[in-house]
Amino acid sequence: MTDALLTTDDLVALLRHRGRRVTSQRLAVLRELRDRRGHASAPEIFASVRARLPGTSSPTVYAVLELLCELGLARKLELGVGVALYDARTEPHHHSVCRRCGDVADLDAELDPARLLTRAREGGFRPDGAELVVTGICAGCAGAAG
Ligand SMILES: [Zn+2]
Ligand SMILES: [Zn+2]
């Protein structure tokens, strides 16, 4: 699957296949994550989902996000912005992070991490892969600074 974003029907099928209940909250959280096509924190997702489904609690949203990660439908990113972000794009990719506003964007570029992985293995580490975080100032903040 090239764009790695599932439809609601896919999620329903997957939840049933795994013997998990299909709930309106689970569908709403996935829809929210997918519609953003980007990176959102649990509190941001909670605020949007609660606007649609007023009975939704914050712990429920956290639990659904963990479930989506467990099912391979989302990834949790720790990018040093002070809060974990959830990404509906699950294939490995790199990110840029703005030091000023915290904006996170996808970076699509080839990276050859062979030397990094070799060094990691030398220490007995078993790497799964390597993804890069490029830090700096985003275009918006650079423009605002004049
Ligand atoms: Zn910025
Ligand atoms: Zn991303």
CSV table of C-alpha atoms and ligand atoms in Angstrom, one decimal:
chain,number,residue,atom,x,y,z
A,1,MET,CA,0.0,0.0,0.0
A,2,THR,CA,1.6,3.2,-1.1
A,3,ASP,CA,0.1,5.9,1.0
A,4,ALA,CA,-0.4,3.6,4.0
A,5,LEU,CA,-3.6,5.3,5.1
A,6,LEU,CA,-6.4,3.0,5.8
A,7,THR,CA,-10.1,3.6,5.3
A,8,THR,CA,-12.7,3.2,7.9
A,9,ASP,CA,-13.8,0.0,6.2
A,10,ASP,CA,-10.3,-1.3,6.5
A,11,LEU,CA,-10.2,-0.5,10.2
A,12,VAL,CA,-13.6,-2.2,10.8
A,13,ALA,CA,-12.3,-5.3,9.0
A,14,LEU,CA,-9.0,-5.3,10.9
A,15,LEU,CA,-10.6,-4.8,14.3
A,16,ARG,CA,-13.0,-7.7,13.6
A,17,HIS,CA,-10.2,-9.9,12.3
A,18,ARG,CA,-8.3,-9.3,15.6
A,19,GLY,CA,-11.4,-9.9,17.7
A,20,ARG,CA,-11.6,-6.3,18.8
A,21,ARG,CA,-14.8,-4.4,19.1
A,22,VAL,CA,-15.6,-1.7,16.6
A,23,THR,CA,-16.5,1.4,18.5
A,24,SER,CA,-17.4,4.9,17.3
A,25,GLN,CA,-14.5,6.3,19.3
A,26,ARG,CA,-12.0,3.9,17.6
A,27,LEU,CA,-13.3,5.0,14.2
A,28,ALA,CA,-13.3,8.7,15.1
A,29,VAL,CA,-9.7,8.6,16.4
A,30,LEU,CA,-8.5,6.9,13.2
A,31,ARG,CA,-10.5,9.3,11.0
A,32,GLU,CA,-9.1,12.3,12.9
A,33,LEU,CA,-5.5,11.0,12.5
A,34,ARG,CA,-6.0,10.2,8.9
A,35,ASP,CA,-7.7,13.6,8.0
A,36,ARG,CA,-4.8,15.5,9.5
A,37,ARG,CA,-2.4,13.6,7.3
A,38,GLY,CA,0.3,14.7,9.7
A,39,HIS,CA,1.4,14.6,13.3
A,40,ALA,CA,-0.9,15.2,16.2
A,41,SER,CA,-0.6,14.9,20.0
A,42,ALA,CA,-3.1,12.9,22.0
A,43,PRO,CA,-4.6,16.1,23.5
A,44,GLU,CA,-5.1,17.6,20.0
A,45,ILE,CA,-6.8,14.4,18.8
A,46,PHE,CA,-8.8,14.2,22.0
A,47,ALA,CA,-10.1,17.8,21.6
A,48,SER,CA,-11.3,17.1,18.0
A,49,VAL,CA,-12.8,13.7,18.8
A,50,ARG,CA,-14.7,15.1,21.8
A,51,ALA,CA,-16.1,17.8,19.6
A,52,ARG,CA,-17.7,15.1,17.5
A,53,LEU,CA,-18.4,12.5,20.2
A,54,PRO,CA,-19.0,14.5,23.4
A,55,GLY,CA,-18.9,11.5,25.7
A,56,THR,CA,-15.3,10.6,24.8
A,57,SER,CA,-12.8,10.7,27.7
A,58,SER,CA,-9.1,11.4,27.4
A,59,PRO,CA,-8.0,8.0,28.7
A,60,THR,CA,-10.2,6.4,26.0
A,61,VAL,CA,-8.4,8.4,23.3
A,62,TYR,CA,-5.0,7.4,24.7
A,63,ALA,CA,-6.1,3.8,24.7
A,64,VAL,CA,-7.3,3.9,21.1
A,65,LEU,CA,-4.1,5.6,20.0
A,66,GLU,CA,-2.1,2.8,21.7
A,67,LEU,CA,-4.4,0.2,20.0
A,68,LEU,CA,-3.9,1.8,16.6
A,69,CYS,CA,-0.1,1.7,17.1
A,70,GLU,CA,-0.3,-2.0,18.2
A,71,LEU,CA,-2.4,-2.8,15.1
A,72,GLY,CA,0.2,-1.0,12.9
A,73,LEU,CA,-2.2,1.7,11.8
A,74,ALA,CA,-0.3,4.5,13.4
A,75,ARG,CA,3.1,5.3,14.9
A,76,LYS,CA,4.1,7.1,18.0
A,77,LEU,CA,6.9,9.6,17.5
A,78,GLU,CA,9.1,10.9,20.2
A,79,LEU,CA,10.8,13.8,18.5
A,80,GLY,CA,11.9,15.8,21.4
A,81,VAL,CA,9.1,18.4,21.1
A,82,GLY,CA,7.9,17.7,24.7
A,83,VAL,CA,5.0,15.5,23.7
A,84,ALA,CA,4.5,12.3,21.8
A,85,LEU,CA,3.0,12.7,18.3
A,86,TYR,CA,1.0,10.2,16.4
A,87,ASP,CA,1.6,9.7,12.8
A,88,ALA,CA,-0.9,7.9,10.5
A,89,ARG,CA,1.9,7.3,8.0
A,90,THR,CA,3.5,4.1,9.2
A,91,GLU,CA,6.3,3.4,6.8
A,92,PRO,CA,9.8,4.7,7.9
A,93,HIS,CA,10.4,8.3,7.0
A,94,HIS,CA,12.3,11.3,8.3
A,95,HIS,CA,11.1,14.5,10.0
A,96,SER,CA,12.1,18.1,10.4
A,97,VAL,CA,11.2,19.8,13.7
A,98,CYS,CA,11.1,23.5,14.1
A,99,ARG,CA,12.9,24.6,17.3
A,100,ARG,CA,10.7,27.7,17.6
A,101,CYS,CA,7.1,26.6,17.0
A,102,GLY,CA,7.5,22.8,17.2
A,103,ASP,CA,6.1,22.3,13.7
A,104,VAL,CA,6.8,18.7,12.5
A,105,ALA,CA,7.0,17.9,8.8
A,106,ASP,CA,7.8,14.8,6.8
A,107,LEU,CA,11.1,14.6,4.9
A,108,ASP,CA,11.2,12.3,2.0
A,109,ALA,CA,14.8,11.7,1.1
A,110,GLU,CA,17.0,8.7,0.8
A,111,LEU,CA,19.5,8.2,3.7
A,112,ASP,CA,22.2,5.6,3.8
A,113,PRO,CA,22.5,4.8,7.5
A,114,ALA,CA,24.9,1.8,6.9
A,115,ARG,CA,27.7,3.3,9.0
A,116,LEU,CA,25.4,4.2,11.8
A,117,LEU,CA,23.9,0.7,11.8
A,118,THR,CA,27.4,-0.9,11.7
A,119,ARG,CA,28.5,1.2,14.7
A,120,ALA,CA,25.4,0.2,16.6
A,121,ARG,CA,26.0,-3.5,15.9
A,122,GLU,CA,29.6,-3.1,17.1
A,123,GLY,CA,28.2,-2.3,20.5
A,124,GLY,CA,26.1,-5.4,20.5
A,125,PHE,CA,23.0,-3.4,19.6
A,126,ARG,CA,20.4,-4.9,17.3
A,127,PRO,CA,19.0,-2.0,15.2
A,128,ASP,CA,15.6,-2.1,13.6
A,129,GLY,CA,16.4,0.9,11.4
A,130,ALA,CA,17.3,4.6,11.5
A,131,GLU,CA,15.2,7.6,11.0
A,132,LEU,CA,16.6,11.1,11.1
A,133,VAL,CA,15.2,14.2,12.8
A,134,VAL,CA,16.4,17.5,11.2
A,135,THR,CA,16.1,20.4,13.7
A,136,GLY,CA,16.1,24.0,12.8
A,137,ILE,CA,13.7,26.9,12.0
A,138,CYS,CA,10.7,26.3,9.8
A,139,ALA,CA,10.0,28.6,6.8
A,140,GLY,CA,7.1,30.3,8.6
A,141,CYS,CA,9.2,31.1,11.6
A,142,ALA,CA,12.2,32.2,9.5
A,143,GLY,CA,9.9,34.5,7.5
A,144,ALA,CA,8.4,36.0,10.7
A,145,ALA,CA,11.9,36.7,12.1
A,146,GLY,CA,12.5,38.8,9.0
B,1,ZN,ZN,8.4,27.2,13.2
B,2,ZN,ZN,5.7,11.7,9.7
